[in-house]
Coordinates of C-alpha atoms in Angstrom, one line a residue:
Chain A
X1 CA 2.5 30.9 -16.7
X2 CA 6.1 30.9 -17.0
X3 CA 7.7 28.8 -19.8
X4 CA 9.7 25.4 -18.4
X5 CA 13.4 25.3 -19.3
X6 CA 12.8 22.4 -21.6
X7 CA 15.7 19.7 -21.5
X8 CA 13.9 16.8 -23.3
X9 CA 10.9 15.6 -25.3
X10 CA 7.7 15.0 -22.7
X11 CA 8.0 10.9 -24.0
X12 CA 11.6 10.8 -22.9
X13 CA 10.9 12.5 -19.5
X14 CA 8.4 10.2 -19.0
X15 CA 9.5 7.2 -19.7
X16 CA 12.8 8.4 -17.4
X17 CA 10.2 8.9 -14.3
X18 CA 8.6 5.6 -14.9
X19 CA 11.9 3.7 -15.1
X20 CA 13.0 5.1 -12.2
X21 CA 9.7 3.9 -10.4
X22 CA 10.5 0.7 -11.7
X23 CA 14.4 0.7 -10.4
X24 CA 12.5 2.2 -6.6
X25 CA 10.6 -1.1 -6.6
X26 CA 12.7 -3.2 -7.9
X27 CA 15.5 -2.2 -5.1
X28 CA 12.9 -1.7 -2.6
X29 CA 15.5 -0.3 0.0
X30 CA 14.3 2.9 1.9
X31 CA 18.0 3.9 1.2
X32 CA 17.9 4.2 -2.4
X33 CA 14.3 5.4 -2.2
X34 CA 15.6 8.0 -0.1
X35 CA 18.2 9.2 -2.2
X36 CA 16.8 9.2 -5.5
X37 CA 14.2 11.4 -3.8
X38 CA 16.7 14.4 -3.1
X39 CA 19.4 13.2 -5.7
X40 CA 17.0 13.0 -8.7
X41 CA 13.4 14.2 -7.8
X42 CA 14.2 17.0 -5.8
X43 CA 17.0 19.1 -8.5
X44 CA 15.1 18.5 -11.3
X45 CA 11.5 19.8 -9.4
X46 CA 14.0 22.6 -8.7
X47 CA 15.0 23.3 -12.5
X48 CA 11.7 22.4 -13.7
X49 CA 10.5 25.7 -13.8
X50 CA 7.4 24.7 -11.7
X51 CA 9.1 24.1 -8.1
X52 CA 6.5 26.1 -6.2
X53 CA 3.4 23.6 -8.1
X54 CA 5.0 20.3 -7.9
X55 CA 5.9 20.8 -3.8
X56 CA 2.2 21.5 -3.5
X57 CA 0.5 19.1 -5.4
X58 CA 3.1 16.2 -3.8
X59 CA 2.4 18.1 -0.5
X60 CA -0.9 17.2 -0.7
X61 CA -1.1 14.3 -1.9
X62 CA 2.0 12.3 -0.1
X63 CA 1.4 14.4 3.4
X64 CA -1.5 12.7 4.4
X65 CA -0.1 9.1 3.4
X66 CA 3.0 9.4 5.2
X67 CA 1.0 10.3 8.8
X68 CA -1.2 7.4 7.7
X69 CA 1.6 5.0 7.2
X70 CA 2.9 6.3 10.8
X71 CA -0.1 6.2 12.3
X72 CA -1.0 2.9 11.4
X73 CA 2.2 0.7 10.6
X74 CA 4.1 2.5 13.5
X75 CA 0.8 1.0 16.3
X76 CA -0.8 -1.4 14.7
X77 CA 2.1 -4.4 13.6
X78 CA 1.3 -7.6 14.8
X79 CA 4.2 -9.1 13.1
X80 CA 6.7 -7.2 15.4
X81 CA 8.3 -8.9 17.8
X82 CA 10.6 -5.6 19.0
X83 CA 8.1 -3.4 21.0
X84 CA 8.9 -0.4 22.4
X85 CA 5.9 1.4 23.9
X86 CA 3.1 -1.4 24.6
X87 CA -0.5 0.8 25.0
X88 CA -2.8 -1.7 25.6
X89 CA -4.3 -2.9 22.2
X90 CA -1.8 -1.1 20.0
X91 CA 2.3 -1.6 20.3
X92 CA 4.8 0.3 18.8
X93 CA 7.5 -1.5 17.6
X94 CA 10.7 -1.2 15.5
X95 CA 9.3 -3.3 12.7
X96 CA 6.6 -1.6 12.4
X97 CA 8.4 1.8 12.4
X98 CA 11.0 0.2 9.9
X99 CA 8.1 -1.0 7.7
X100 CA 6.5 2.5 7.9
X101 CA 9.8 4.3 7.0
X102 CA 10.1 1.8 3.6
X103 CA 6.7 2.0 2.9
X104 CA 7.0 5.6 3.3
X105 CA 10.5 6.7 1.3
X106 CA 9.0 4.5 -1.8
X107 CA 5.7 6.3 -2.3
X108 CA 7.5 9.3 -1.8
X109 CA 9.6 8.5 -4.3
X110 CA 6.7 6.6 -6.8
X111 CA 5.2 10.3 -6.5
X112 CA 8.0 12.8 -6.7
X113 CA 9.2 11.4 -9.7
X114 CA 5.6 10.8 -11.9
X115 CA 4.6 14.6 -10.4
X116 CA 8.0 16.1 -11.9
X117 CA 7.6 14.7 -15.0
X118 CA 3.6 15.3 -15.6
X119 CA 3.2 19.0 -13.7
X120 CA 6.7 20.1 -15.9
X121 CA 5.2 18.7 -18.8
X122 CA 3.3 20.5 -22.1
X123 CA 0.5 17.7 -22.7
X124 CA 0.1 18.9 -26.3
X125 CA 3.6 18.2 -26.9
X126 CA 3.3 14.8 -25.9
X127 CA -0.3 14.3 -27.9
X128 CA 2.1 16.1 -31.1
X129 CA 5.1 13.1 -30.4
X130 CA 2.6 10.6 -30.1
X131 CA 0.7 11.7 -33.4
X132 CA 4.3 11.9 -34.9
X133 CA 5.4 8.1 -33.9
X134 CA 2.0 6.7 -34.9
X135 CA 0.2 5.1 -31.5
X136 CA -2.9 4.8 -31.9
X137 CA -5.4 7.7 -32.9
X138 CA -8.2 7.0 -30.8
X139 CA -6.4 6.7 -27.9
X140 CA -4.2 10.1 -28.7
X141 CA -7.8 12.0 -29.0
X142 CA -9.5 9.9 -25.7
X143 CA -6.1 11.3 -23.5
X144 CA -6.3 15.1 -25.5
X145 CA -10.4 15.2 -25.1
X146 CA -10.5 13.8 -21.5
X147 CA -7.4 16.5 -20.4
X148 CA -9.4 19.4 -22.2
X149 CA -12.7 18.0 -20.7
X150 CA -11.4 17.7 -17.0
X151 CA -11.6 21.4 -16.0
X152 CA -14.6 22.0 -18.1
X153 CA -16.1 19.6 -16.3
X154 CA -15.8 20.2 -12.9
X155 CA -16.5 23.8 -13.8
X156 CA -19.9 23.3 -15.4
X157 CA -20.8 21.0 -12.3
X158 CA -19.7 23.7 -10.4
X159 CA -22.2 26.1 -12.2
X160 CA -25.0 23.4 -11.7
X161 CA -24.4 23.0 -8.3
X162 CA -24.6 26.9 -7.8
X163 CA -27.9 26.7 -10.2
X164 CA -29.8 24.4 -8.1
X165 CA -28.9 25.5 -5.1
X166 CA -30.1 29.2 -6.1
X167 CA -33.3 27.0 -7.1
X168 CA -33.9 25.5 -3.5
X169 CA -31.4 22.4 -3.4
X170 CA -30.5 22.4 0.5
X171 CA -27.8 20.3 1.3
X172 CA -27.9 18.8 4.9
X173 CA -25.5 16.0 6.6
X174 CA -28.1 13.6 5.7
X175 CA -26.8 11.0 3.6
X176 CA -29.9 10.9 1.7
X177 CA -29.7 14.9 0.9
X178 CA -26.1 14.1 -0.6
X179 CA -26.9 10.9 -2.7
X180 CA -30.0 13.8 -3.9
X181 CA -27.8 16.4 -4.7
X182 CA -25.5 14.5 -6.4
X183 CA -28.1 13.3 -8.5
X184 CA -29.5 16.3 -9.2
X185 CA -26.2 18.1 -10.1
X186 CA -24.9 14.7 -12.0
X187 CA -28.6 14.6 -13.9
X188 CA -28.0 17.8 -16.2
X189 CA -24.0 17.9 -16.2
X190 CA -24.6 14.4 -18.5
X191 CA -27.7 15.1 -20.7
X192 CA -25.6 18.5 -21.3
X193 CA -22.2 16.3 -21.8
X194 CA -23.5 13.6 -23.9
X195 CA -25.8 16.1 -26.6
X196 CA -21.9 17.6 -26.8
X197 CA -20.3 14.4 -27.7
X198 CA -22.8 13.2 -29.8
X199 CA -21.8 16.5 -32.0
X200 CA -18.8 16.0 -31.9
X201 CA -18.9 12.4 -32.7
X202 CA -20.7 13.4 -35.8
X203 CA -17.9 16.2 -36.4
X204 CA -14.7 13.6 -36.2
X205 CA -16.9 11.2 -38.2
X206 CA -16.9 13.8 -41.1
X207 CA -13.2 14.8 -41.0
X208 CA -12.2 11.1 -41.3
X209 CA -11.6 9.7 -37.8
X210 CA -12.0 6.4 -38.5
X211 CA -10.1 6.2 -41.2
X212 CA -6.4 3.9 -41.9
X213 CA -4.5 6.6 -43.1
X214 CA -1.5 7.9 -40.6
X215 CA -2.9 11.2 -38.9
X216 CA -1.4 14.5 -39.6
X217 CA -0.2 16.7 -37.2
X218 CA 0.2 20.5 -37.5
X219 CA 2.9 20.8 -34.8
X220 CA 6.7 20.0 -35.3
X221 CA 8.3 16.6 -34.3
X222 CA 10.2 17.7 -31.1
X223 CA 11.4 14.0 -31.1
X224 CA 14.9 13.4 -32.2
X225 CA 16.8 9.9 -33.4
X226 CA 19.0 10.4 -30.3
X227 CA 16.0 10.3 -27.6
X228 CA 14.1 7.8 -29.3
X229 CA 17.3 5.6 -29.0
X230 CA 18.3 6.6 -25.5
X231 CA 14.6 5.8 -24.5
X232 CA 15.3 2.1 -26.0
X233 CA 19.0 1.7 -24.1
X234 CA 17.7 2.9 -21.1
X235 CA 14.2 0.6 -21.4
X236 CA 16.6 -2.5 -22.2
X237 CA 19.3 -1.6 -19.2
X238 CA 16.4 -1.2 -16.6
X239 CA 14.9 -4.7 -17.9
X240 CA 18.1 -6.1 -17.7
X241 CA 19.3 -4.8 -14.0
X242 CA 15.8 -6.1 -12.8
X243 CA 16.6 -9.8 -14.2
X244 CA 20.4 -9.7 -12.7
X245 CA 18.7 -8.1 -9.5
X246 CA 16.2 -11.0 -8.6
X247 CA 17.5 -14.1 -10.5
X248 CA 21.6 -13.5 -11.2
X249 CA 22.3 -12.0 -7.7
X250 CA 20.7 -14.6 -6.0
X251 CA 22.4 -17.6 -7.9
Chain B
X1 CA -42.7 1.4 -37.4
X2 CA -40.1 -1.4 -38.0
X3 CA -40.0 -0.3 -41.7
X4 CA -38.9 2.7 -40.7
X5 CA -36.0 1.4 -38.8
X6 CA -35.1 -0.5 -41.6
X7 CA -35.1 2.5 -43.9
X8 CA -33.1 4.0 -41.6
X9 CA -30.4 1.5 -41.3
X10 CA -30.4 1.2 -44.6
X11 CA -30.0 4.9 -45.5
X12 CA -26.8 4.5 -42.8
X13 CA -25.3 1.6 -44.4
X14 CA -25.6 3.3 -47.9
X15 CA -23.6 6.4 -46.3
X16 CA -21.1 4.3 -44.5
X17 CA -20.3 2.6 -47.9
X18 CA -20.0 5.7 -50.3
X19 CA -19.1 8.8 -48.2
X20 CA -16.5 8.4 -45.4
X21 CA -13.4 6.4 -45.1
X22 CA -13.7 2.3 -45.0
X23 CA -13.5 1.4 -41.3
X24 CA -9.8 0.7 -39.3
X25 CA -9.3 -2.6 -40.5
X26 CA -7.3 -4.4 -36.9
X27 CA -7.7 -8.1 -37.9
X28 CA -9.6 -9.5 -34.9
X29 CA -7.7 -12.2 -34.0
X30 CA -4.8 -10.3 -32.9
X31 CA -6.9 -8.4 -30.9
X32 CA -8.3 -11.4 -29.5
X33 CA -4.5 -12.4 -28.3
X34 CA -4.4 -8.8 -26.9
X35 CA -7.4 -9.1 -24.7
X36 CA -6.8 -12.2 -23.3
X37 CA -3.1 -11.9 -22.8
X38 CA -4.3 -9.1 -20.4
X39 CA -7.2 -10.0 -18.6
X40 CA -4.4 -13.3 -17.9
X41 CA -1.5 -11.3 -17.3
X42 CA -4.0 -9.7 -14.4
X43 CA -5.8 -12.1 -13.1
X44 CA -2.1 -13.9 -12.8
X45 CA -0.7 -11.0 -11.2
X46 CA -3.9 -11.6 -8.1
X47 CA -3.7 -14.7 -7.7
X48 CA 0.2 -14.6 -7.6
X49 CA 0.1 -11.6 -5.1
X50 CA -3.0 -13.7 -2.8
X51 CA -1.6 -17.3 -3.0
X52 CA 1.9 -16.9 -2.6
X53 CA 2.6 -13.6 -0.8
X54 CA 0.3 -14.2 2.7
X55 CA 3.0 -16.1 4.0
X56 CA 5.7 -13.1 4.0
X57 CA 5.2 -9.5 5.2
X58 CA 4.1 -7.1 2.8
X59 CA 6.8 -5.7 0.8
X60 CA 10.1 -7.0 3.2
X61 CA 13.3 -6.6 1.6
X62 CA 14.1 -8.0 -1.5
X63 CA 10.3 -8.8 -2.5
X64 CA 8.9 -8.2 -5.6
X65 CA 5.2 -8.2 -4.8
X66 CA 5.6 -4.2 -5.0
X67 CA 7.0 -4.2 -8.7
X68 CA 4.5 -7.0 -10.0
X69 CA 1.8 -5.4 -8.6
X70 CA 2.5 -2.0 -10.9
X71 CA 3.3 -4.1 -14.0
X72 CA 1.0 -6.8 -13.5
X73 CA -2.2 -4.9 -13.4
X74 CA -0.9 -1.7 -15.2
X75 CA 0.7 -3.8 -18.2
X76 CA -2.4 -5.9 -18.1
X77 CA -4.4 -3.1 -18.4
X78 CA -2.8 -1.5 -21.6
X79 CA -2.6 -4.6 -23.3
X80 CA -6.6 -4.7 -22.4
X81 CA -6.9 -1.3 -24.1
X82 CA -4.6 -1.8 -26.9
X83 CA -7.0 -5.1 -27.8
X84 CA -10.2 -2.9 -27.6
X85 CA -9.3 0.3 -28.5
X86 CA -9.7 -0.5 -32.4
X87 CA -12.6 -1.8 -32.6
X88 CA -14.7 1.0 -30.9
X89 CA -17.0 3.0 -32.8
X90 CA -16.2 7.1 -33.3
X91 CA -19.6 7.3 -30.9
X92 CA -17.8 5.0 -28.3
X93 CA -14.6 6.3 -28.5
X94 CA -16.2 9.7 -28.1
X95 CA -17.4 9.1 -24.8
X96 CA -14.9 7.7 -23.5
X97 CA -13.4 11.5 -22.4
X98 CA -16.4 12.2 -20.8
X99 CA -16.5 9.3 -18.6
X100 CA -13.1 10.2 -17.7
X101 CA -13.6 13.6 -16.9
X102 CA -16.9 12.6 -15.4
X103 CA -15.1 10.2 -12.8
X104 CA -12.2 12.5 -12.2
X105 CA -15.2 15.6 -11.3
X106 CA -17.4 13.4 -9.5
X107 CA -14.9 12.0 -6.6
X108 CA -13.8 15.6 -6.4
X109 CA -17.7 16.9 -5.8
X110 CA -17.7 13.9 -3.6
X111 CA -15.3 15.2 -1.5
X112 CA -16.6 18.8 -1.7
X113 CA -20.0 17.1 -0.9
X114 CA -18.4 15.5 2.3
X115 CA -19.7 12.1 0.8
X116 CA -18.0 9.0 2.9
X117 CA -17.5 7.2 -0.2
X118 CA -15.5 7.7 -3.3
X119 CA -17.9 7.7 -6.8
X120 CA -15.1 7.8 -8.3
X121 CA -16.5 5.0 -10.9
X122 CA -19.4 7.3 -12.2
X123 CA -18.1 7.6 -15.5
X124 CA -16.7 4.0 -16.1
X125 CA -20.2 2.9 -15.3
X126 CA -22.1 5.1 -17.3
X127 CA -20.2 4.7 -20.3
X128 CA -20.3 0.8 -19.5
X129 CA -23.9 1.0 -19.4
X130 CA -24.4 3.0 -23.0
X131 CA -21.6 1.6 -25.0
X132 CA -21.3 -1.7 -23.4
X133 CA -18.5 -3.7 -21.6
X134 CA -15.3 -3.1 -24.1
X135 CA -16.2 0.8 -23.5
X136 CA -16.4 0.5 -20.3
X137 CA -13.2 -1.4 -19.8
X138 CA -10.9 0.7 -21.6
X139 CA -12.7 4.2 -19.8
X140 CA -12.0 2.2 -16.2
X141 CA -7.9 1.6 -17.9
X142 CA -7.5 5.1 -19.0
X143 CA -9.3 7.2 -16.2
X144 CA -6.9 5.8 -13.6
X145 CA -3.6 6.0 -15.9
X146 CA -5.2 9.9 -17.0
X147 CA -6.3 10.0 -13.4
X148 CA -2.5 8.9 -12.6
X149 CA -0.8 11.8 -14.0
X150 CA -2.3 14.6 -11.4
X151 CA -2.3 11.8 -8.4
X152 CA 0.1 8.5 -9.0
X153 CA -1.6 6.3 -6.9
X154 CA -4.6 5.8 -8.7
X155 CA -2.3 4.1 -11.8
X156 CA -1.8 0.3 -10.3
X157 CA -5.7 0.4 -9.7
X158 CA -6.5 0.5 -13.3
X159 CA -7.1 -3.6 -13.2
X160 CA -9.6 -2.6 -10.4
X161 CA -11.4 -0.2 -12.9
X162 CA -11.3 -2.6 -16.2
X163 CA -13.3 -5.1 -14.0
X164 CA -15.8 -2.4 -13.1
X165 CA -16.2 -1.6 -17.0
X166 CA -16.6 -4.8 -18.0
X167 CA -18.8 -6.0 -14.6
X168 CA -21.3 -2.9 -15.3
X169 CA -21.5 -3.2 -18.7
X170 CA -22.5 -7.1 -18.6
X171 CA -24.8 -6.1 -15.7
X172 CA -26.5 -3.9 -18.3
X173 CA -26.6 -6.4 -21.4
X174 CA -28.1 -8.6 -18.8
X175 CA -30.9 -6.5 -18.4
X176 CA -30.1 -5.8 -14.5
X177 CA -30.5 -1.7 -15.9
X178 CA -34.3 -2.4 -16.9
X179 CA -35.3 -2.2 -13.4
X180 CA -34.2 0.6 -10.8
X181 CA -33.9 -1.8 -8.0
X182 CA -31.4 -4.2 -10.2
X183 CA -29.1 -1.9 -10.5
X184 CA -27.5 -1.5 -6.5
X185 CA -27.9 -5.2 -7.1
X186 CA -25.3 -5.2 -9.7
X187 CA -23.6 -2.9 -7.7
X188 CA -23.2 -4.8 -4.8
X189 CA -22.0 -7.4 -6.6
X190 CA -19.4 -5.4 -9.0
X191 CA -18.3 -4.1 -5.3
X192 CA -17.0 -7.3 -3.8
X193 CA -14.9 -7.9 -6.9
X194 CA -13.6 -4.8 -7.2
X195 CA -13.0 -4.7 -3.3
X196 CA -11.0 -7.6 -4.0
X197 CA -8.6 -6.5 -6.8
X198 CA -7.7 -3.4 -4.9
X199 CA -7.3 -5.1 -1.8
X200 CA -3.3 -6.2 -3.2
X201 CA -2.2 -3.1 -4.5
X202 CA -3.3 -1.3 -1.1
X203 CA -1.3 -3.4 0.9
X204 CA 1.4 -4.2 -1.8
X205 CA 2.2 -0.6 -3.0
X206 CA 1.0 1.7 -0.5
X207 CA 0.9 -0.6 2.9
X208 CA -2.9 0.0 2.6
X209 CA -2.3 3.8 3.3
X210 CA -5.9 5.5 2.1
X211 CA -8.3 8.0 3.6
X212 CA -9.0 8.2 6.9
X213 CA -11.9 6.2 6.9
X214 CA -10.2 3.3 5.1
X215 CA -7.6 3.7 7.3
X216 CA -9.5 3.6 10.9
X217 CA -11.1 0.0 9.2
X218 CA -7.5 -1.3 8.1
X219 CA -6.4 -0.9 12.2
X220 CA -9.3 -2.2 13.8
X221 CA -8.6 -5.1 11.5
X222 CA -4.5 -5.2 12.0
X223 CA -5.6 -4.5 15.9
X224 CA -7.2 -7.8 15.8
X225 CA -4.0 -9.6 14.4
X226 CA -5.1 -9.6 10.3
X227 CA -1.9 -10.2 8.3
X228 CA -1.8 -6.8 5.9
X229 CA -3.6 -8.6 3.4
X230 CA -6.7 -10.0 5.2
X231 CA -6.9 -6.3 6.5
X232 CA -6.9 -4.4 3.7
X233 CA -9.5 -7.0 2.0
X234 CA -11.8 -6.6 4.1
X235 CA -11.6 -3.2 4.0
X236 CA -12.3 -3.4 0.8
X237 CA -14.7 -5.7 0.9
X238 CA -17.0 -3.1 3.0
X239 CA -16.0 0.2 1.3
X240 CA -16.1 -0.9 -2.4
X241 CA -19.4 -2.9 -2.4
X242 CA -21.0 -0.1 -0.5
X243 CA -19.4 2.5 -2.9
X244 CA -20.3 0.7 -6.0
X245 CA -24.2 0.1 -4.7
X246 CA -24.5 4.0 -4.2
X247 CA -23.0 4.5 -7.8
X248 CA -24.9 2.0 -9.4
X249 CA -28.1 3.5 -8.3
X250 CA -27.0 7.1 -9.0
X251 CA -25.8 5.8 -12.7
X252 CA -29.4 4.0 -13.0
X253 CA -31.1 7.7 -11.2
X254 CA -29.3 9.5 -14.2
X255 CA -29.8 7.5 -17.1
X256 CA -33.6 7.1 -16.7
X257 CA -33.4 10.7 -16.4
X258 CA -31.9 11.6 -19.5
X259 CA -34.2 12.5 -22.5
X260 CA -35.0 9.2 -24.7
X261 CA -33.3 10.6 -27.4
X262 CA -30.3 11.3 -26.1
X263 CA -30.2 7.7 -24.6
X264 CA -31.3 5.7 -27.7
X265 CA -29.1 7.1 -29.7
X266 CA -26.2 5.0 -29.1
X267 CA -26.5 1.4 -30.6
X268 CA -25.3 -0.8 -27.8
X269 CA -28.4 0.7 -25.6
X270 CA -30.8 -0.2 -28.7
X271 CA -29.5 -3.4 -29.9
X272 CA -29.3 -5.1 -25.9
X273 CA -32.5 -3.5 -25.1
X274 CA -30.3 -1.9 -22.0
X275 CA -33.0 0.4 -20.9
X276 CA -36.7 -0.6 -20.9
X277 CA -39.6 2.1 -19.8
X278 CA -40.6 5.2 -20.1
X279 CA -39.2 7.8 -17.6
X280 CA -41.9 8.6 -15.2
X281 CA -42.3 12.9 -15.4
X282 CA -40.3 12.9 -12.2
X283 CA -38.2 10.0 -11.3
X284 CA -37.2 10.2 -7.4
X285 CA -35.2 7.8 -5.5
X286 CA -38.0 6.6 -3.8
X287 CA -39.9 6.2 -6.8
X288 CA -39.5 3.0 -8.6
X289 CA -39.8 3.3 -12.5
X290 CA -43.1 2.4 -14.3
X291 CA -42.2 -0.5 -17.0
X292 CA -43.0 -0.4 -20.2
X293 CA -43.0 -3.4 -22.4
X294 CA -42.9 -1.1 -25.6
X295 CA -39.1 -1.0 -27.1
X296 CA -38.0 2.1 -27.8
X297 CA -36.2 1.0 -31.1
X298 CA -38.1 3.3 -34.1
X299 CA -39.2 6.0 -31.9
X300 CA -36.5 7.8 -32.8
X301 CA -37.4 8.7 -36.1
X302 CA -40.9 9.6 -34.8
X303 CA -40.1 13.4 -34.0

């Protein structure tokens, strides 16, 4: 896997993305949607070190939505009053069309900018910052443990599925057969899963998980004064471009 | 039998008090404040979006309902976990990953499956079920924000998912577990609720954009003149209650399944009596559990 070229803490990059998302519905113009998409999502997905990921992942996951927002906005809008094909019981009209366009630039946007941030991003440096700036422990281990456990997961299912299968599990387009397979696969996946946590449980019990005591953690503070204050500035200009936006512009 | 238990507990009390660290000390009644400044801040945030937005078209120019939609139920939802968080046990906390990871692998073999539904709440319930509603809260919270960071539109559904949590997990203290054919029950009910939270932020974030099934319902609706709203409820209306009924029943399948053991040993399971009967050998979905009046508490420290 080739190394990112790192510009900024993971915190700082995130909380960039999600202020951005904020300012995208907070504008809600397909304009600005538009050109924060190839102004800000775009060249950094570009730099990130990750292009050919990131285009995929958002390829997959915004593709489908977009055609769905056509498809349905663009001939089903009973609000629309300007209709330019009329095919019986659906209409295409320019409302529609418009709303489909808005709709569509903003969830563009909502995912460019989260999928930059998280597919450039080293999770263990973010678990590291968040151990070094104190948030809570048990929610730093429940985001590592459920990351780490993901993959593993869907692998062993994987390994099930293949187990009882070789052991007579036919799958057919019955319903029923589905619901039985899933059940079947779901069945040992969790006995297997819980006897593990239940160790574990036992494990961070002995090392003094529930303890007051501020955590230690064996990586370097990537963090500096600097982002942590720029994180702050920009948090406070975003909150206070909102409040101008919806109650000073219109008075 | 019940002196045994006793010996037990006391044996674990004795530990707790000499040979780890004192417990995390949150005073209670700020998390009180936390939990219901969120479940507020949420159910605000619906009734905002349902009784005052119908009127307008979702998310013209200039509207909000967009922005307070991701705030309202994603803000609510942290506070929700912030005000639960500490006062989970190691055990609880511990599964909370795996319900994660088990909702997260689940709606993928559900796709891979070809399954017209999501199960995408697999975990959420299951941990709801063994570690009770504040578990199964915060696992509904943090799947979708976890869940978020690989596809962003499951974040402003984490409202959606809390009420799931807490829904299965009172379903369970209830008793509606102890018999198989409670459970789709509960389901069915969780469903309508939970079709009803997500019905805003389909229509307010993503103009009710989904799957293709969700979307063919959306248009026969719009196709009959539904404002956006009305739509996308009722959409949700018939895919979550039917979604939730399947995974109630598969949660129920499982549980039953798993060795006693395993199942007793976590204390909200014991203490609420969650889970009554003895597996039969086999259990099938056609086959309806035998009851059995004897509680399991003790056994435990039989073998």
């Amino acid at each position: 896997m080739r190394v990112r070229r790192r510009i900024f803490n993971p915190l700082t990059e995130l909380t960039l993305a999600a202020l951005f998302v904020v300012l995208v519905l907070v504008i809600n113009n397909w304009r600005f949607s538009l050109a924060v998409l190839l102004l800000v999502v775009f060249p950094a997905a570009v730099t990130s070190g990750r292009a050919g990921r990131i285009a995929v992942v958002f390829g997959v996951l915004v593709g489908p939505m977009l055609l769905f927002l056509l498809l349905l906005h663009g001939l089903f809008f009973p609000e629309g009053a300007t209709v330019l094909l009329d095919l019986g019981i659906a209409a295409v009209t320019a409302e529609g069309l418009l709303f489909a366009l808005s709709m569509g630039t903003r969830i563009a946007a909502f995912a460019g900018l989260l999928l930059t941030a998280v597919l450039s991003m080293d999770v263990s440096e973010l678990l590291a910052t968040l151990t070094h700036r104190r948030w809570n422990r048990k929610l730093v281990f429940v985001l590592g443990a459920a990351l780490g456990l993901a993959p593993l997961v869907s692998e062993r299912a994987t390994e099930i599925m293949k187990a009882q299968r070789a052991r007579g599990l036919v799958v057919t387009r019955n319903p029923l057969s589905k619901l039985r397979a899933l059940v079947m696969v779901g069945r040992p996946l969790i006995a297997g899963l819980l006897i593990d946590a239940g160790d574990r449980s036992r494990t961070l019990e002995a090392r003094g998980f529930a303890g007051t005591v501020p955590r230690t953690s064996y990586r370097a503070d990537t963090d500096t004064t600097v982002q942590r204050t720029v994180r702050w500035v920009m948090l406070a200009a975003v909150v206070v471009f909102s409040i101008w936006w919806y109650i000073g512009r219109a008075g | 039998m019940r002196s045994h238990v006793e010996a037990l507990m006391y044996v674990r009390t004795a530990v707790n008090s000499s040979l780890t660290l004192p417990p995390e000390t949150a005073a209670p009644s700020s998390r009180r404040v936390l939990l219901i400044a969120g479940a507020l801040i949420i159910a605000a945030t619906y009734l905002y979006l349902v009784l005052v937005q119908p009127t307008e078209i979702a998310g013209g120019p200039g509207s909000p309902a967009g922005l307070i939609t991701l705030l309202g139920f994603l803000g609510g939802g942290a506070l929700l976990v912030a005000g639960i968080l500490p006062g989970l046990t190691t055990q609880a906390v511990v599964l909370m990953p795996l319900g994660i990871a088990l909702n997260i692998s689940f709606g993928q073999l559900a796709g891979s499956l070809g399954l017209p539904i999501y199960v995408d709440a697999v975990g959420t319930v299951l941990v709801a079920v063994l570690a009770g509603p504040a578990a199964g809260a915060a696992t509904g919270v943090l799947s979708n924000a976890i869940w978020g960071l690989f596809n962003p539109f499951a974040l402003p559904f984490a409202a959606g998912a809390a009420t799931i949590g807490v829904l299965a997990g009172i379903a369970a203290r209830w008793g509606m577990f102890r018999r198989i054919y409670l459970a789709p029950i509960a389901g069915l009910l969780t469903g309508v609720v939970g079709g009803l939270l997500a019905a805003p932020v389909a229509a307010f974030m993503f103009g009710a954009a989904g799957t293709v099934g969700t979307n063919a319902i959306v248009a026969a609706f719009r196709a009959m003149g539904d404002t956006l709203i009305v739509a996308a409820t009722k959409q949700g209306l018939t895919s979550d209650t039917i979604d939730k009924l399947i995974v109630f029943t598969v949660v129920a399948l499982i549980v039953y399944a798993l060795p006693r053991r395993t199942r007793n040993a976590f204390a909200f399971v014991r203490r609420h009596r969650v889970l009554l009967g003895q597996p039969s050998p086999k259990p099938t979905a056609g086959e309806p559990l035998r009851p059995e009046r004897i509680p399991d508490e003790g056994r435990a420290g039989e073998k």
